[in-house]
Each structure stands twice: as C-alpha cells, then as structure tokens.
C-alpha cells in the first residue's frame, strides 16, 4: 500500500473527454428498437426520490423493481454516489430483484452536510432508509467505505431486516495503523489525502481513478476513460467538507466488534492487487472475525474490481444471493 502515499504514484496522464460529432451521430444513429428492447427487460416500478432524516438531512435514493421482490441494497464508496452501482443495479433488476441505492449524506445528490459525516450517523441513515421503504430480508452489498457502512448497519439492524451481506474491497476491520493494528496504514497517508483534497479536490479526484483505484497505473492496464471521468463526475457532485470528514470515517473507524456481531451469511470479496485497501489488512482479517463468512479473492484485480470486471463479480454476487 504505497501508491496513494507516494505522490509520484498519483501522477497520471491527463486525459480529456473527447465527444466529437462522430460520437454524437453514432449515438443518435442507434435504432430505437435497441432502447425499446432494454426497457422490455425490466418489469416493475423505477423510482427515485429523497427522504428526510431525523436531523433534517435530505438523502437521495433510487428504488427500482417490484416491491414484492427481494431487495438488494447497494452502498457506495468514498467519495462517490449511488451511480457507482448502475451496472449491478441493472443486472440484478433484470434478475427479478428490487434494487436500492442511496447517496450517502454529503455525497452525490444528498445534502452537503458539514456535520454527521461519520459511521454511526451513516448507519443510522441507512436504518431510516430501510424503515421508510420497509425493507425486509434484504441483501446489503457495500464497497470500500460502503462496506464499513454495511458492517455497522448490519451489526445493529432490526431482526428480519437483513438476510445477507457482501463486503467488496471493504475497509473493515480498520485501516489505520495503531498500537492494536501495527500493520495498518500510517496516519500520514490519510493526512496526505486531506491535504490533496483541500488543495485541489478536482485534480485529486482525477489522479485517484487514473491510477491506483482501478489499477490503471499497472503495466499493460486497459485504461477506461469512461470510468475515470465517471468517478470524477460523481466525486465532484458531493460536498468538500463531507468528503474531507469521511476520510477519517473510513480510515479510523474500528469495525472489529461490528464484524463479530454479524450473524447473517456474509461474503467478503477482494481484489488481490487492491492498492487502496490492502487485502492483507482488511479481507484477510475480516474473515477471521465473522461468524458466518466466506472469503473470495481475485488475483490481479484492483480496488474498483466490480467496475473493471462487472461480469465476473455480478455472477459471483448472484450465486451468493441465490445460495
């Protein structure tokens, strides 16, 4: 875990979004039947909206599919939004599930809060969302920071609300190096994140996805400009203060007791070349704390592996949900 700590590893070729007339015309030229077929694949309601938490924060969410179907709730990573799960939401919707994702407070289209940007409040917001939508026997799937949010929420959830959980590239049990966690990541690394965000958030939010997040800094990596620009788009939608605070939330929160308290089947999925949340100090430790956990790792895959390899990850998630 040196890439984000080392400024040279954050150097990435500056890329621009090339949207020329040819690209636009190619999109327009797509037959209408292609879009009609896509719409026919999905049945049920497709809704989005907001709800207001007890402290007055407006939280944006998507809720697609039949209300009679089993719900799957997706929890995004820092500093992104519910849009990071678009591929998975469409996939599971087509499989007949009800799919829900929200923008964490301070992120995406939710209120740009300056307080409450910590794990207890994040989990409480999830509990309120679950109550508003009256979700039962739900599967909660979280990536990175969202995996920490899942762990904290599931450990405290009302009986009958949660059926299963999946932690993808997740931060638990704790990222920070402490006396009790000597092989964690030094505080100076996260201080560097905060300094880079405060100095030039827009540039920092290009450097991260251009390099270690998707493994695009690796030799012979197949770089996706779309993923980079979509990461930047999602990040810049949120609030700088909330993003700044969330660095402490995902790096310093200790989820050890949360993991021990989870009793539902839990799938831990992690890329073995994760440069953001090293597998040795996260997944390999988390699986030892879970009462009913299964570990599945992926050789050579990066932190954002469900975006770089969606077909592979979606199939494994589906098998877990159906098991």
mmCIF file of C-alpha atoms in Angstrom:
data_model
loop_
_atom_site.group_PDB
_atom_site.id
_atom_site.type_symbol
_atom_site.label_atom_id
_atom_site.label_comp_id
_atom_site.label_asym_id
_atom_site.label_seq_id
_atom_site.Cartn_x
_atom_site.Cartn_y
_atom_site.Cartn_z
ATOM 1 C CA UNK A 1 0.000 0.000 0.000
ATOM 2 C CA UNK A 2 2.313 2.721 -1.237
ATOM 3 C CA UNK A 3 0.624 4.153 -4.274
ATOM 4 C CA UNK A 4 -1.614 6.787 -2.726
ATOM 5 C CA UNK A 5 1.011 7.627 -0.149
ATOM 6 C CA UNK A 6 3.557 8.368 -2.869
ATOM 7 C CA UNK A 7 2.828 11.498 -4.909
ATOM 8 C CA UNK A 8 4.657 10.050 -7.922
ATOM 9 C CA UNK A 9 2.209 7.157 -7.963
ATOM 10 C CA UNK A 10 -0.631 9.641 -8.253
ATOM 11 C CA UNK A 11 0.847 11.078 -11.429
ATOM 12 C CA UNK A 12 -1.344 10.067 -14.333
ATOM 13 C CA UNK A 13 -1.538 11.149 -17.917
ATOM 14 C CA UNK A 14 -4.004 13.981 -18.150
ATOM 15 C CA UNK A 15 -6.851 12.902 -20.316
ATOM 16 C CA UNK A 16 -9.733 14.805 -21.826
ATOM 17 C CA UNK A 17 -13.225 13.677 -22.704
ATOM 18 C CA UNK A 18 -13.433 13.526 -26.490
ATOM 19 C CA UNK A 19 -17.027 13.924 -27.544
ATOM 20 C CA UNK A 20 -16.921 14.814 -31.216
ATOM 21 C CA UNK A 21 -19.595 14.999 -33.815
ATOM 22 C CA UNK A 22 -18.912 11.440 -34.924
ATOM 23 C CA UNK A 23 -19.586 10.080 -31.455
ATOM 24 C CA UNK A 24 -22.777 12.073 -31.104
ATOM 25 C CA UNK A 25 -24.039 10.992 -34.501
ATOM 26 C CA UNK A 26 -23.218 7.359 -33.730
ATOM 27 C CA UNK A 27 -25.373 7.571 -30.602
ATOM 28 C CA UNK A 28 -28.231 9.189 -32.471
ATOM 29 C CA UNK A 29 -27.998 6.540 -35.174
ATOM 30 C CA UNK A 30 -28.722 3.689 -32.764
ATOM 31 C CA UNK A 31 -32.005 2.070 -33.712
ATOM 32 C CA UNK A 32 -34.949 2.878 -31.490
ATOM 33 C CA UNK A 33 -35.550 -0.845 -31.118
ATOM 34 C CA UNK A 34 -32.332 -1.152 -29.089
ATOM 35 C CA UNK A 35 -33.740 1.137 -26.406
ATOM 36 C CA UNK A 36 -37.164 -0.481 -26.586
ATOM 37 C CA UNK A 37 -35.632 -3.902 -26.003
ATOM 38 C CA UNK A 38 -33.778 -2.631 -22.954
ATOM 39 C CA UNK A 39 -36.989 -1.291 -21.466
ATOM 40 C CA UNK A 40 -38.734 -4.596 -22.054
ATOM 41 C CA UNK A 41 -36.129 -6.419 -19.982
ATOM 42 C CA UNK A 42 -37.172 -4.695 -16.766
ATOM 43 C CA UNK A 43 -40.533 -5.000 -15.080
ATOM 44 C CA UNK A 44 -41.958 -3.116 -12.125
ATOM 45 C CA UNK A 45 -41.546 0.422 -10.868
ATOM 46 C CA UNK A 46 -38.417 2.510 -11.368
ATOM 47 C CA UNK A 47 -38.397 5.310 -8.796
ATOM 48 C CA UNK A 48 -36.035 7.787 -7.244
ATOM 49 C CA UNK A 49 -36.569 10.351 -4.567
ATOM 50 C CA UNK A 50 -35.426 11.699 -1.218
ATOM 51 C CA UNK A 51 -36.316 11.224 2.397
ATOM 52 C CA UNK A 52 -35.503 13.454 5.336
ATOM 53 C CA UNK A 53 -33.610 12.033 8.301
ATOM 54 C CA UNK A 54 -34.351 12.850 11.922
ATOM 55 C CA UNK A 55 -31.672 15.551 11.887
ATOM 56 C CA UNK A 56 -33.191 17.201 8.802
ATOM 57 C CA UNK A 57 -30.788 15.849 6.151
ATOM 58 C CA UNK A 58 -32.265 15.048 2.735
ATOM 59 C CA UNK A 59 -30.969 11.715 1.414
ATOM 60 C CA UNK A 60 -31.316 10.812 -2.268
ATOM 61 C CA UNK A 61 -32.098 7.221 -3.224
ATOM 62 C CA UNK A 62 -33.045 5.015 -6.169
ATOM 63 C CA UNK A 63 -35.594 2.236 -5.734
ATOM 64 C CA UNK A 64 -36.190 0.092 -8.809
ATOM 65 C CA UNK A 65 -38.230 -3.035 -9.298
ATOM 66 C CA UNK A 66 -41.232 -4.831 -7.904
ATOM 67 C CA UNK A 67 -41.946 -4.091 -4.260
ATOM 68 C CA UNK A 68 -42.727 -7.797 -3.828
ATOM 69 C CA UNK A 69 -39.217 -8.857 -4.889
ATOM 70 C CA UNK A 70 -36.322 -9.469 -2.507
ATOM 71 C CA UNK A 71 -34.480 -6.167 -2.001
ATOM 72 C CA UNK A 72 -30.771 -5.682 -2.603
ATOM 73 C CA UNK A 73 -29.301 -2.504 -1.130
ATOM 74 C CA UNK A 74 -26.038 -1.132 -2.547
ATOM 75 C CA UNK A 75 -23.678 1.089 -0.518
ATOM 76 C CA UNK A 76 -21.123 3.149 -2.457
ATOM 77 C CA UNK A 77 -17.526 4.020 -1.673
ATOM 78 C CA UNK A 78 -15.856 7.362 -0.979
ATOM 79 C CA UNK A 79 -16.318 9.957 -2.498
ATOM 80 C CA UNK A 80 -18.848 8.549 -4.961
ATOM 81 C CA UNK A 81 -22.609 8.088 -5.195
ATOM 82 C CA UNK A 82 -25.324 5.533 -5.902
ATOM 83 C CA UNK A 83 -24.416 5.842 -9.593
ATOM 84 C CA UNK A 84 -21.310 3.764 -8.980
ATOM 85 C CA UNK A 85 -23.614 0.727 -8.805
ATOM 86 C CA UNK A 86 -25.517 1.342 -12.062
ATOM 87 C CA UNK A 87 -24.194 -1.812 -13.717
ATOM 88 C CA UNK A 88 -25.050 -4.027 -10.758
ATOM 89 C CA UNK A 89 -28.470 -2.425 -10.264
ATOM 90 C CA UNK A 90 -29.447 -3.049 -13.867
ATOM 91 C CA UNK A 91 -28.091 -6.603 -13.683
ATOM 92 C CA UNK A 92 -29.986 -7.559 -10.528
ATOM 93 C CA UNK A 93 -33.112 -5.740 -11.669
ATOM 94 C CA UNK A 94 -33.114 -7.920 -14.781
ATOM 95 C CA UNK A 95 -32.751 -10.963 -12.492
ATOM 96 C CA UNK A 96 -36.005 -10.041 -10.768
ATOM 97 C CA UNK A 97 -34.736 -8.308 -7.629
ATOM 98 C CA UNK A 98 -35.741 -4.972 -6.150
ATOM 99 C CA UNK A 99 -32.613 -2.795 -6.158
ATOM 100 C CA UNK A 100 -31.978 0.227 -3.948
ATOM 101 C CA UNK A 101 -29.019 2.579 -3.642
ATOM 102 C CA UNK A 102 -28.657 5.888 -1.858
ATOM 103 C CA UNK A 103 -26.207 8.773 -1.923
ATOM 104 C CA UNK A 104 -24.559 8.896 1.494
ATOM 105 C CA UNK A 105 -25.039 12.235 3.260
ATOM 106 C CA UNK A 106 -22.594 14.766 1.864
ATOM 107 C CA UNK A 107 -22.211 12.731 -1.333
ATOM 108 C CA UNK A 108 -23.903 12.872 -4.729
ATOM 109 C CA UNK A 109 -27.381 14.382 -4.672
ATOM 110 C CA UNK A 110 -27.885 14.220 -0.913
ATOM 111 C CA UNK A 111 -27.463 17.315 1.255
ATOM 112 C CA UNK A 112 -23.895 18.582 1.543
ATOM 113 C CA UNK A 113 -23.711 18.197 5.287
ATOM 114 C CA UNK A 114 -20.981 19.699 7.424
ATOM 115 C CA UNK A 115 -21.789 17.508 10.449
ATOM 116 C CA UNK A 116 -22.689 13.861 10.895
ATOM 117 C CA UNK A 117 -20.072 12.645 8.439
ATOM 118 C CA UNK A 118 -19.095 9.575 10.472
ATOM 119 C CA UNK A 119 -20.024 5.906 10.578
ATOM 120 C CA UNK A 120 -22.613 5.928 13.351
ATOM 121 C CA UNK A 121 -24.649 8.550 11.514
ATOM 122 C CA UNK A 122 -24.142 6.855 8.147
ATOM 123 C CA UNK A 123 -25.513 3.609 9.610
ATOM 124 C CA UNK A 124 -28.397 5.456 11.255
ATOM 125 C CA UNK A 125 -29.268 6.997 7.871
ATOM 126 C CA UNK A 126 -29.368 3.512 6.358
ATOM 127 C CA UNK A 127 -31.653 2.325 9.150
ATOM 128 C CA UNK A 128 -34.010 5.212 8.403
ATOM 129 C CA UNK A 129 -33.970 4.419 4.667
ATOM 130 C CA UNK A 130 -34.753 0.781 5.417
ATOM 131 C CA UNK A 131 -37.625 1.847 7.657
ATOM 132 C CA UNK A 132 -39.040 4.340 5.152
ATOM 133 C CA UNK A 133 -39.043 1.678 2.406
ATOM 134 C CA UNK A 134 -39.956 -1.096 4.892
ATOM 135 C CA UNK A 135 -37.257 -3.426 3.564
ATOM 136 C CA UNK A 136 -37.171 -6.972 4.926
ATOM 137 C CA UNK A 137 -34.842 -9.906 4.198
ATOM 138 C CA UNK A 138 -32.605 -7.523 2.282
ATOM 139 C CA UNK A 139 -29.131 -8.253 0.964
ATOM 140 C CA UNK A 140 -26.743 -5.385 1.711
ATOM 141 C CA UNK A 141 -23.746 -5.000 -0.599
ATOM 142 C CA UNK A 142 -21.065 -2.419 0.172
ATOM 143 C CA UNK A 143 -17.817 -1.385 -1.485
ATOM 144 C CA UNK A 144 -14.867 0.193 0.329
ATOM 145 C CA UNK A 145 -16.317 2.821 2.711
ATOM 146 C CA UNK A 146 -19.722 1.399 1.857
ATOM 147 C CA UNK A 147 -18.514 -1.939 3.182
ATOM 148 C CA UNK A 148 -17.856 -0.286 6.521
ATOM 149 C CA UNK A 149 -21.310 1.242 6.409
ATOM 150 C CA UNK A 150 -22.788 -2.214 5.758
ATOM 151 C CA UNK A 151 -20.861 -3.749 8.650
ATOM 152 C CA UNK A 152 -22.012 -1.095 11.119
ATOM 153 C CA UNK A 153 -25.631 -1.163 9.937
ATOM 154 C CA UNK A 154 -25.996 -4.960 9.711
ATOM 155 C CA UNK A 155 -24.472 -5.444 13.161
ATOM 156 C CA UNK A 156 -27.216 -3.222 14.635
ATOM 157 C CA UNK A 157 -30.125 -3.974 12.290
ATOM 158 C CA UNK A 158 -33.599 -4.914 13.487
ATOM 159 C CA UNK A 159 -34.408 -8.604 13.352
ATOM 160 C CA UNK A 160 -35.785 -9.652 9.973
ATOM 161 C CA UNK A 161 -34.410 -6.675 8.083
ATOM 162 C CA UNK A 162 -31.228 -8.340 6.755
ATOM 163 C CA UNK A 163 -30.831 -11.697 5.026
ATOM 164 C CA UNK A 164 -27.213 -11.482 3.837
ATOM 165 C CA UNK A 165 -24.322 -9.078 3.413
ATOM 166 C CA UNK A 166 -21.428 -8.704 0.992
ATOM 167 C CA UNK A 167 -18.284 -6.663 1.606
ATOM 168 C CA UNK A 168 -16.348 -5.750 -1.554
ATOM 169 C CA UNK A 169 -12.885 -4.215 -1.211
ATOM 170 C CA UNK A 170 -14.174 -3.111 2.166
ATOM 171 C CA UNK A 171 -12.324 -1.122 4.827
ATOM 172 C CA UNK A 172 -13.140 -3.296 7.916
ATOM 173 C CA UNK A 173 -11.833 -4.144 10.367
ATOM 174 C CA UNK A 174 -9.698 -0.938 10.472
ATOM 175 C CA UNK A 175 -7.338 0.726 8.021
ATOM 176 C CA UNK A 176 -5.333 2.974 10.333
ATOM 177 C CA UNK A 177 -2.063 1.879 11.901
ATOM 178 C CA UNK A 178 -2.454 1.824 15.683
ATOM 179 C CA UNK A 179 -0.843 0.066 18.617
ATOM 180 C CA UNK A 180 -3.514 -2.635 18.281
ATOM 181 C CA UNK A 181 -3.211 -2.670 14.464
ATOM 182 C CA UNK A 182 0.532 -2.289 13.831
ATOM 183 C CA UNK A 183 0.421 -3.358 10.184
ATOM 184 C CA UNK A 184 -2.192 -0.767 9.258
ATOM 185 C CA UNK A 185 -1.662 2.334 7.129
ATOM 186 C CA UNK A 186 0.130 5.266 8.818
ATOM 187 C CA UNK A 187 -1.904 8.360 9.652
ATOM 188 C CA UNK A 188 0.414 10.422 7.443
ATOM 189 C CA UNK A 189 -1.071 8.735 4.368
ATOM 190 C CA UNK A 190 -4.581 9.874 5.236
ATOM 191 C CA UNK A 191 -3.280 13.318 6.164
ATOM 192 C CA UNK A 192 -1.931 13.393 2.619
ATOM 193 C CA UNK A 193 -5.404 12.607 1.289
ATOM 194 C CA UNK A 194 -6.833 15.515 3.264
ATOM 195 C CA UNK A 195 -4.115 17.882 2.088
ATOM 196 C CA UNK A 196 -4.608 16.900 -1.562
ATOM 197 C CA UNK A 197 -8.381 17.274 -1.287
ATOM 198 C CA UNK A 198 -8.130 20.687 0.340
ATOM 199 C CA UNK A 199 -5.508 21.946 -2.102
ATOM 200 C CA UNK A 200 -7.173 20.846 -5.355
ATOM 201 C CA UNK A 201 -10.052 18.438 -4.993
ATOM 202 C CA UNK A 202 -10.774 18.384 -8.735
ATOM 203 C CA UNK A 203 -7.231 17.290 -9.578
ATOM 204 C CA UNK A 204 -7.081 14.769 -6.728
ATOM 205 C CA UNK A 205 -10.331 13.253 -7.988
ATOM 206 C CA UNK A 206 -8.669 12.739 -11.383
ATOM 207 C CA UNK A 207 -5.441 11.314 -10.008
ATOM 208 C CA UNK A 208 -7.055 8.595 -7.887
ATOM 209 C CA UNK A 209 -9.152 6.874 -10.589
ATOM 210 C CA UNK A 210 -6.476 7.443 -13.241
ATOM 211 C CA UNK A 211 -4.047 5.465 -11.107
ATOM 212 C CA UNK A 212 -4.454 3.073 -8.194
ATOM 213 C CA UNK A 213 -8.241 2.895 -7.772
ATOM 214 C CA UNK A 214 -8.786 0.894 -10.964
ATOM 215 C CA UNK A 215 -5.207 -0.303 -11.296
ATOM 216 C CA UNK A 216 -4.668 1.883 -14.351
ATOM 217 C CA UNK A 217 -1.138 2.628 -13.104
ATOM 218 C CA UNK A 218 -0.148 -1.021 -13.659
ATOM 219 C CA UNK A 219 1.842 -2.041 -16.760
ATOM 220 C CA UNK A 220 -0.363 -3.015 -19.706
ATOM 221 C CA UNK A 221 -3.522 -1.907 -17.890
ATOM 222 C CA UNK A 222 -6.557 -1.434 -20.124
ATOM 223 C CA UNK A 223 -7.496 2.130 -19.253
ATOM 224 C CA UNK A 224 -11.144 3.217 -19.395
ATOM 225 C CA UNK A 225 -11.593 6.944 -19.817
ATOM 226 C CA UNK A 226 -15.275 6.441 -19.059
ATOM 227 C CA UNK A 227 -14.585 5.009 -15.607
ATOM 228 C CA UNK A 228 -12.132 7.810 -14.818
ATOM 229 C CA UNK A 229 -14.483 10.570 -15.878
ATOM 230 C CA UNK A 230 -17.479 8.971 -14.180
ATOM 231 C CA UNK A 231 -15.507 8.678 -10.922
ATOM 232 C CA UNK A 232 -14.598 12.385 -11.194
ATOM 233 C CA UNK A 233 -18.200 13.330 -12.019
ATOM 234 C CA UNK A 234 -19.586 11.506 -9.003
ATOM 235 C CA UNK A 235 -16.931 12.850 -6.673
ATOM 236 C CA UNK A 236 -17.391 16.473 -7.675
ATOM 237 C CA UNK A 237 -21.156 16.236 -7.087
ATOM 238 C CA UNK A 238 -20.586 15.863 -3.358
ATOM 239 C CA UNK A 239 -19.504 18.314 -0.690
ATOM 240 C CA UNK A 240 -15.842 19.021 0.065
ATOM 241 C CA UNK A 241 -16.408 19.209 3.833
ATOM 242 C CA UNK A 242 -18.235 15.885 3.926
ATOM 243 C CA UNK A 243 -15.575 14.246 1.764
ATOM 244 C CA UNK A 244 -12.841 15.656 3.993
ATOM 245 C CA UNK A 245 -14.523 14.326 7.146
ATOM 246 C CA UNK A 246 -15.242 10.960 5.552
ATOM 247 C CA UNK A 247 -11.521 10.251 5.203
ATOM 248 C CA UNK A 248 -11.376 9.858 8.988
ATOM 249 C CA UNK A 249 -14.601 7.852 8.929
ATOM 250 C CA UNK A 250 -13.281 5.228 6.545
ATOM 251 C CA UNK A 251 -9.712 5.116 7.850
ATOM 252 C CA UNK A 252 -10.036 5.446 11.629
ATOM 253 C CA UNK A 253 -13.280 3.623 12.423
ATOM 254 C CA UNK A 254 -12.740 0.262 14.112
ATOM 255 C CA UNK A 255 -15.301 -2.279 12.862
ATOM 256 C CA UNK A 256 -13.927 -5.233 14.831
ATOM 257 C CA UNK A 257 -16.932 -5.580 17.127
ATOM 258 C CA UNK A 258 -19.345 -4.981 14.249
ATOM 259 C CA UNK A 259 -17.881 -7.906 12.324
ATOM 260 C CA UNK A 260 -18.064 -10.134 15.395
ATOM 261 C CA UNK A 261 -21.731 -9.214 15.904
ATOM 262 C CA UNK A 262 -22.860 -10.071 12.362
ATOM 263 C CA UNK A 263 -24.634 -13.425 12.231
ATOM 264 C CA UNK A 264 -26.094 -13.466 8.698
ATOM 265 C CA UNK A 265 -24.142 -15.091 5.837
ATOM 266 C CA UNK A 266 -21.511 -12.609 4.695
ATOM 267 C CA UNK A 267 -19.424 -12.765 1.528
ATOM 268 C CA UNK A 268 -16.069 -10.983 1.625
ATOM 269 C CA UNK A 269 -14.786 -10.225 -1.898
ATOM 270 C CA UNK A 270 -11.446 -8.535 -2.502
ATOM 271 C CA UNK A 271 -9.008 -7.884 -5.329
ATOM 272 C CA UNK A 272 -5.564 -9.246 -4.553
ATOM 273 C CA UNK A 273 -3.955 -6.196 -6.206
ATOM 274 C CA UNK A 274 -6.005 -3.679 -4.236
ATOM 275 C CA UNK A 275 -3.737 -0.648 -3.807
ATOM 276 C CA UNK A 276 -6.281 1.372 -1.827
ATOM 277 C CA UNK A 277 -7.437 -1.129 0.814
ATOM 278 C CA UNK A 278 -4.689 -3.776 1.007
ATOM 279 C CA UNK A 279 -6.134 -7.264 1.252
ATOM 280 C CA UNK A 280 -3.748 -8.393 3.984
ATOM 281 C CA UNK A 281 -5.004 -5.843 6.487
ATOM 282 C CA UNK A 282 -8.675 -5.943 5.518
ATOM 283 C CA UNK A 283 -10.317 -9.017 3.989
ATOM 284 C CA UNK A 284 -7.841 -11.488 5.470
ATOM 285 C CA UNK A 285 -8.522 -10.097 8.932
ATOM 286 C CA UNK A 286 -12.246 -9.522 8.478
ATOM 287 C CA UNK A 287 -12.957 -13.134 7.561
ATOM 288 C CA UNK A 288 -11.454 -14.272 10.878
ATOM 289 C CA UNK A 289 -13.912 -12.099 12.800
ATOM 290 C CA UNK A 290 -17.120 -13.064 11.012
ATOM 291 C CA UNK A 291 -19.289 -15.843 12.436
ATOM 292 C CA UNK A 292 -20.692 -16.890 9.062
ATOM 293 C CA UNK A 293 -18.291 -15.524 6.467
ATOM 294 C CA UNK A 294 -16.950 -16.686 3.110
ATOM 295 C CA UNK A 295 -13.842 -15.192 1.512
ATOM 296 C CA UNK A 296 -13.433 -14.921 -2.266
ATOM 297 C CA UNK A 297 -10.375 -13.176 -3.688
ATOM 298 C CA UNK A 298 -9.414 -12.236 -7.229
ATOM 299 C CA UNK A 299 -5.866 -12.486 -8.493
ATOM 300 C CA UNK A 300 -4.585 -9.281 -10.058
ATOM 301 C CA UNK A 301 -7.812 -7.304 -9.630
ATOM 302 C CA UNK A 302 -7.809 -3.726 -8.279
ATOM 303 C CA UNK A 303 -9.868 -1.871 -5.693
ATOM 304 C CA UNK A 304 -12.630 -0.942 -8.129
ATOM 305 C CA UNK A 305 -12.910 -4.515 -9.394
ATOM 306 C CA UNK A 306 -16.692 -4.626 -9.667
ATOM 307 C CA UNK A 307 -16.435 -1.804 -12.225
ATOM 308 C CA UNK A 308 -13.467 -3.165 -14.186
ATOM 309 C CA UNK A 309 -14.800 -6.761 -14.203
ATOM 310 C CA UNK A 310 -18.579 -6.495 -13.725
ATOM 311 C CA UNK A 311 -19.498 -9.743 -15.488
ATOM 312 C CA UNK A 312 -17.266 -11.772 -13.188
ATOM 313 C CA UNK A 313 -18.315 -10.033 -9.982
ATOM 314 C CA UNK A 314 -22.009 -9.909 -10.848
ATOM 315 C CA UNK A 315 -22.092 -13.652 -11.442
ATOM 316 C CA UNK A 316 -20.408 -14.359 -8.111
ATOM 317 C CA UNK A 317 -22.721 -11.979 -6.261
ATOM 318 C CA UNK A 318 -25.768 -13.563 -7.875
ATOM 319 C CA UNK A 319 -24.616 -17.035 -6.861
ATOM 320 C CA UNK A 320 -24.205 -15.804 -3.278
ATOM 321 C CA UNK A 321 -27.591 -14.089 -3.174
ATOM 322 C CA UNK A 322 -29.287 -17.223 -4.517
ATOM 323 C CA UNK A 323 -27.415 -19.625 -2.226
#
